[in-house]
Tab-separated table of C-alpha atoms in Angstrom:
chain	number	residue	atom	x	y	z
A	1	UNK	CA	0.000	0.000	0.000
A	2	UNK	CA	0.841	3.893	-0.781
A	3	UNK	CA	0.672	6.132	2.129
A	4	UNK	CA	0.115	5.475	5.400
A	5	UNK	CA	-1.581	2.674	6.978
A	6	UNK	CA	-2.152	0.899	10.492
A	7	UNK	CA	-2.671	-2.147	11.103
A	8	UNK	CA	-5.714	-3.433	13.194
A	9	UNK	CA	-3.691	-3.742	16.739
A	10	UNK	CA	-2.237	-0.307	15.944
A	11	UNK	CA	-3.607	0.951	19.349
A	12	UNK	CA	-6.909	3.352	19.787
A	13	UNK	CA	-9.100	3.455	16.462
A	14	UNK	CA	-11.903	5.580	18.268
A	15	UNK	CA	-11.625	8.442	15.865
A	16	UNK	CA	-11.648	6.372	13.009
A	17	UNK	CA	-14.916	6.820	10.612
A	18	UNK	CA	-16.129	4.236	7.925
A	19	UNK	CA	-15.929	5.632	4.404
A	20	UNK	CA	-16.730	2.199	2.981
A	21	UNK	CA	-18.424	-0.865	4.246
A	22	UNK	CA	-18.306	-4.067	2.995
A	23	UNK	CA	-21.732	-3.771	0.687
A	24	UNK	CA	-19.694	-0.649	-0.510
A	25	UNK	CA	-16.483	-2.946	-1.170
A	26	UNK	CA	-18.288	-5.498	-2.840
A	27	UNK	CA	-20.085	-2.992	-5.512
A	28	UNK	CA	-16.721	-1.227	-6.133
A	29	UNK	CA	-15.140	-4.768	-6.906
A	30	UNK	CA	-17.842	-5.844	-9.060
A	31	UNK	CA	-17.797	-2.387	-10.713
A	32	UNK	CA	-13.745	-2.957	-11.234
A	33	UNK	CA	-14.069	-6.060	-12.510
A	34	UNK	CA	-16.541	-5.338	-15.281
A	35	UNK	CA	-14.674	-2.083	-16.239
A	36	UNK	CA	-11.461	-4.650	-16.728
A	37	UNK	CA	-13.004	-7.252	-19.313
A	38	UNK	CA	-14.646	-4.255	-21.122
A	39	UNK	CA	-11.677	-2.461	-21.437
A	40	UNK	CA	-9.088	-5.806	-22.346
A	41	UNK	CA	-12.540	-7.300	-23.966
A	42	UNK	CA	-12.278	-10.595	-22.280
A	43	UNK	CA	-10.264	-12.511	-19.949
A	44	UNK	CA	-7.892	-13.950	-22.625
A	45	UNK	CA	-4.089	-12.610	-21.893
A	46	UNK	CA	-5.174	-11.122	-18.388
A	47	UNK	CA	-2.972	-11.257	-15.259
A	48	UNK	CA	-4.063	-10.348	-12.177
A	49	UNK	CA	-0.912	-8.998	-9.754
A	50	UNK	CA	-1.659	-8.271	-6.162
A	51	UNK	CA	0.656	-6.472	-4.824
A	52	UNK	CA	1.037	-7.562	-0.546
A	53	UNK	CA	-0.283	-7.546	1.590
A	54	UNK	CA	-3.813	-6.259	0.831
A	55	UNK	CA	-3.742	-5.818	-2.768
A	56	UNK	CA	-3.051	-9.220	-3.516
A	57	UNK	CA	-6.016	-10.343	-1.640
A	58	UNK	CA	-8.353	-7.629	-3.635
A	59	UNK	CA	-6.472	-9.544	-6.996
A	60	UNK	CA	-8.074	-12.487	-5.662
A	61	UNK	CA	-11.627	-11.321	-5.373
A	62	UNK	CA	-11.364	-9.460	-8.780
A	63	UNK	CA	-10.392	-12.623	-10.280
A	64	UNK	CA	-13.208	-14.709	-8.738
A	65	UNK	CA	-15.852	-11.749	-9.777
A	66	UNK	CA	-14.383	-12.349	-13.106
A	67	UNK	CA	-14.862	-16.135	-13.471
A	68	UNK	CA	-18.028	-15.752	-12.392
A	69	UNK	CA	-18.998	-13.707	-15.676
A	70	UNK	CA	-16.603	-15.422	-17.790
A	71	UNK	CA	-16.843	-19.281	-16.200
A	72	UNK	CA	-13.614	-19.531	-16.799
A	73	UNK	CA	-10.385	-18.962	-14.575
A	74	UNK	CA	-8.248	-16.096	-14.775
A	75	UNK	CA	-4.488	-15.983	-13.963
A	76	UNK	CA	-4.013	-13.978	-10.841
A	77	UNK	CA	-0.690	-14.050	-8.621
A	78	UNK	CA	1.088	-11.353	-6.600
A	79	UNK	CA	4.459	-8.960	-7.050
A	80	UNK	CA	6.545	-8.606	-4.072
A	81	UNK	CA	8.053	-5.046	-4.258
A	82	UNK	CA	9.816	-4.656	-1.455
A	83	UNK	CA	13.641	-4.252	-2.484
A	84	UNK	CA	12.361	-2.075	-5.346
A	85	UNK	CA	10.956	0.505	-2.926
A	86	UNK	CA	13.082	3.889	-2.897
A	87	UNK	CA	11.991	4.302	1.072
A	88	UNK	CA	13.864	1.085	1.973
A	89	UNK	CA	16.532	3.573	4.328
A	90	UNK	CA	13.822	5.389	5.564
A	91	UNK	CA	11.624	2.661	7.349
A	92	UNK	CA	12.099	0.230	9.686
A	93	UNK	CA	13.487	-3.225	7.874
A	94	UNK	CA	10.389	-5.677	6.353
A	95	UNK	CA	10.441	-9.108	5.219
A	96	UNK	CA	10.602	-9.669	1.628
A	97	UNK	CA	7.132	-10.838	0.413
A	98	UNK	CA	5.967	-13.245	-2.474
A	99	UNK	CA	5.964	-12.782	-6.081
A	100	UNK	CA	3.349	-15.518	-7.166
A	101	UNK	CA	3.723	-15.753	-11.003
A	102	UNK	CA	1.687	-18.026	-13.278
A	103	UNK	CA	4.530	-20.411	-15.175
A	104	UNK	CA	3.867	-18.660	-18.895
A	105	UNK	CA	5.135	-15.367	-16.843
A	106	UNK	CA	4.376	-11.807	-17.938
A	107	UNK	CA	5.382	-11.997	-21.581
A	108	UNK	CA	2.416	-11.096	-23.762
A	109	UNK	CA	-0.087	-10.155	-20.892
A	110	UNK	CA	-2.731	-7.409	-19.866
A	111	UNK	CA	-1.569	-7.608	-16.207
A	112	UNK	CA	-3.374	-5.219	-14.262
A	113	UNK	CA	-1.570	-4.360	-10.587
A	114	UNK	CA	-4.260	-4.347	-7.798
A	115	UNK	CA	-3.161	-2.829	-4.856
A	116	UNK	CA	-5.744	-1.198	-1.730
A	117	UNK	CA	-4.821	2.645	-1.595
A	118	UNK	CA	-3.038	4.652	-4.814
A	119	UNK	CA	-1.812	7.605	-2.561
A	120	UNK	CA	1.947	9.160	-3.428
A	121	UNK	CA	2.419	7.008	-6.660
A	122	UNK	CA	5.882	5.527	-4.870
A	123	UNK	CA	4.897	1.573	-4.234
A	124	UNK	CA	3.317	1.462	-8.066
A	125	UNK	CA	6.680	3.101	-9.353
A	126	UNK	CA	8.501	-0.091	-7.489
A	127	UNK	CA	5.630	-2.532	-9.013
A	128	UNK	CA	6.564	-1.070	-12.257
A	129	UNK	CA	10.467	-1.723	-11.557
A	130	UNK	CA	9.603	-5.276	-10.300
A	131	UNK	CA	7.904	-6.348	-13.098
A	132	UNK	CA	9.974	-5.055	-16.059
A	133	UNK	CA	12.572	-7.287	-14.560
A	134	UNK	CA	10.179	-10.028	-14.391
A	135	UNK	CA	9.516	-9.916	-18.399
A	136	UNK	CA	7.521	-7.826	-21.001
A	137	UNK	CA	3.702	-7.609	-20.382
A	138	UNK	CA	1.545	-6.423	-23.923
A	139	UNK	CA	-0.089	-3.541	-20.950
A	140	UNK	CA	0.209	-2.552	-17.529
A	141	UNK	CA	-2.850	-1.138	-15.791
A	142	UNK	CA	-3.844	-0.096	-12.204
A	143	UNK	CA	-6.904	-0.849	-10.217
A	144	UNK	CA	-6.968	0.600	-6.454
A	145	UNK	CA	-9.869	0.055	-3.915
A	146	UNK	CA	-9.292	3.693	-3.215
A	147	UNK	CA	-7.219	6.465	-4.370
A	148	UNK	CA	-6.457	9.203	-1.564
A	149	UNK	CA	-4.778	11.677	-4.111
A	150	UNK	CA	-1.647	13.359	-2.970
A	151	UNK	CA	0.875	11.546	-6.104
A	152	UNK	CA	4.398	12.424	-5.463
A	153	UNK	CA	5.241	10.850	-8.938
A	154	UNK	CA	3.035	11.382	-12.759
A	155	UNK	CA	0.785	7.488	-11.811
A	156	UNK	CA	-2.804	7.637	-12.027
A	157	UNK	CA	-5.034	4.356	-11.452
A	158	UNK	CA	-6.899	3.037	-14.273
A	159	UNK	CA	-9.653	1.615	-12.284
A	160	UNK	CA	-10.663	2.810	-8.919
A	161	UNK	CA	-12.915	1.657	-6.123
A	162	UNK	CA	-13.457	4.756	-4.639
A	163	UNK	CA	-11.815	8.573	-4.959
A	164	UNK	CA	-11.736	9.752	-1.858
A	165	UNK	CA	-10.101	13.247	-1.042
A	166	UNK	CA	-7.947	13.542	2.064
A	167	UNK	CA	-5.554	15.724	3.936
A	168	UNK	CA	-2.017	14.859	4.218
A	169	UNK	CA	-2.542	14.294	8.039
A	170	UNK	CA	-5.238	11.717	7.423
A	171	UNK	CA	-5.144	8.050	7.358
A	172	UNK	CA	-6.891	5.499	4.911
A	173	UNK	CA	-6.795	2.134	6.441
A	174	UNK	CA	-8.437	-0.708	4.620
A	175	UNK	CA	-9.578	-3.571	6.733
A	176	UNK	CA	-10.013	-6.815	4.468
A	177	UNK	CA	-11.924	-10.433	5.612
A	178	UNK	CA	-8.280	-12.364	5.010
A	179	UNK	CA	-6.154	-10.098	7.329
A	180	UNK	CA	-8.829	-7.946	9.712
A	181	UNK	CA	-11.888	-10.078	10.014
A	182	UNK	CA	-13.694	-7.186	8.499
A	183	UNK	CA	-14.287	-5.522	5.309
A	184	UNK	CA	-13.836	-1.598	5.697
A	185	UNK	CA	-12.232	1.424	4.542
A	186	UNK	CA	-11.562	3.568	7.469
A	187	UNK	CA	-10.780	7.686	7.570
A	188	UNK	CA	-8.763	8.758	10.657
A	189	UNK	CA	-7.272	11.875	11.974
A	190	UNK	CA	-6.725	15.636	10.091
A	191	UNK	CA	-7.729	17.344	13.339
């Protein structure tokens, strides 16, 4: 994820307000996922790359929305970006996540990066970086459960869940059923 986010045992979320519930989360998907086989007109040559932790989970649901119209799979993995992240200095170390890649690769695909909040543009920029190494993909698009604004760097999303203005001193935390037991998008803080 872009920006800043908390996790669910970050401490007091009292002054946290819902933006997005998950009736809201499922309509954006569904929305997404349509707006992705119009525009690559079909499922044929798509790949699905979540990037982690939360994005590759929303590649997941996409996909499944997408069989479901199609009845038939589409290839969906995820891109680890971690040591292609210009912040790597800056923040406390991580552990290196998974790149889950179907075996045909990127060559030739409409691989769309998922990821849950677009906010300065820096963690697409590394997804970008990651997968040129990783081979040479016919389009790259971006889908984002919600884009915050605020782009340090020219990205814009392709397909998004949900614009939703912020300040700088705000937080967008996205809660998801796999990591949070709960499907939410959550505004805190800018007092």
């Amino acid at each position: 994820m872009d920006g800043a986010r908390k996790t669910a045992h970050d401490g007091d979320h009292a002054d946290e307000r819902a933006v997005l519930e998950a009736p809201d989360i499922n309509r954006a998907l569904t929305r997404i996922a349509h707006e992705i086989l119009e525009r690559a007109k079909g499922p044929d040559n798509l790949l699905l790359l979540g990037i982690p932790t939360r994005g590759t989970f929303l590649a997941r649901r996409l996909a499944d929305r997408i069989e479901q119209v199609e009845g038939r799979p589409v290839a969906c993995g995820s891109l680890d970006v971690t040591m292609y992240r210009d912040d790597l200095r800056l923040k406390p170390a991580r552990a290196i996540g998974r790149t889950d890649l179907p075996p045909d690769g990127v060559d030739g695909r409409i691989v769309i990066l998922v990821d849950d909040v677009l906010y300065s543009g820096r963690t697409v920029r590394a997804a970008l970086d990651a997968l040129n190494d990783l081979g040479r993909p016919t389009a790259v698009r971006l889908a984002v459960l919600v884009d915050r604004g605020h782009r340090e760097l020219p990205i814009r999303a392709d397909h998004v869940g949900k614009n939703l203005p912020t300040s700088r001193a705000e937080t967008v935390r996205v809660c998801l059923w796999e990591t949070d037991q709960r499907d939410a998008v959550l505004l805190r803080g800018g007092h």
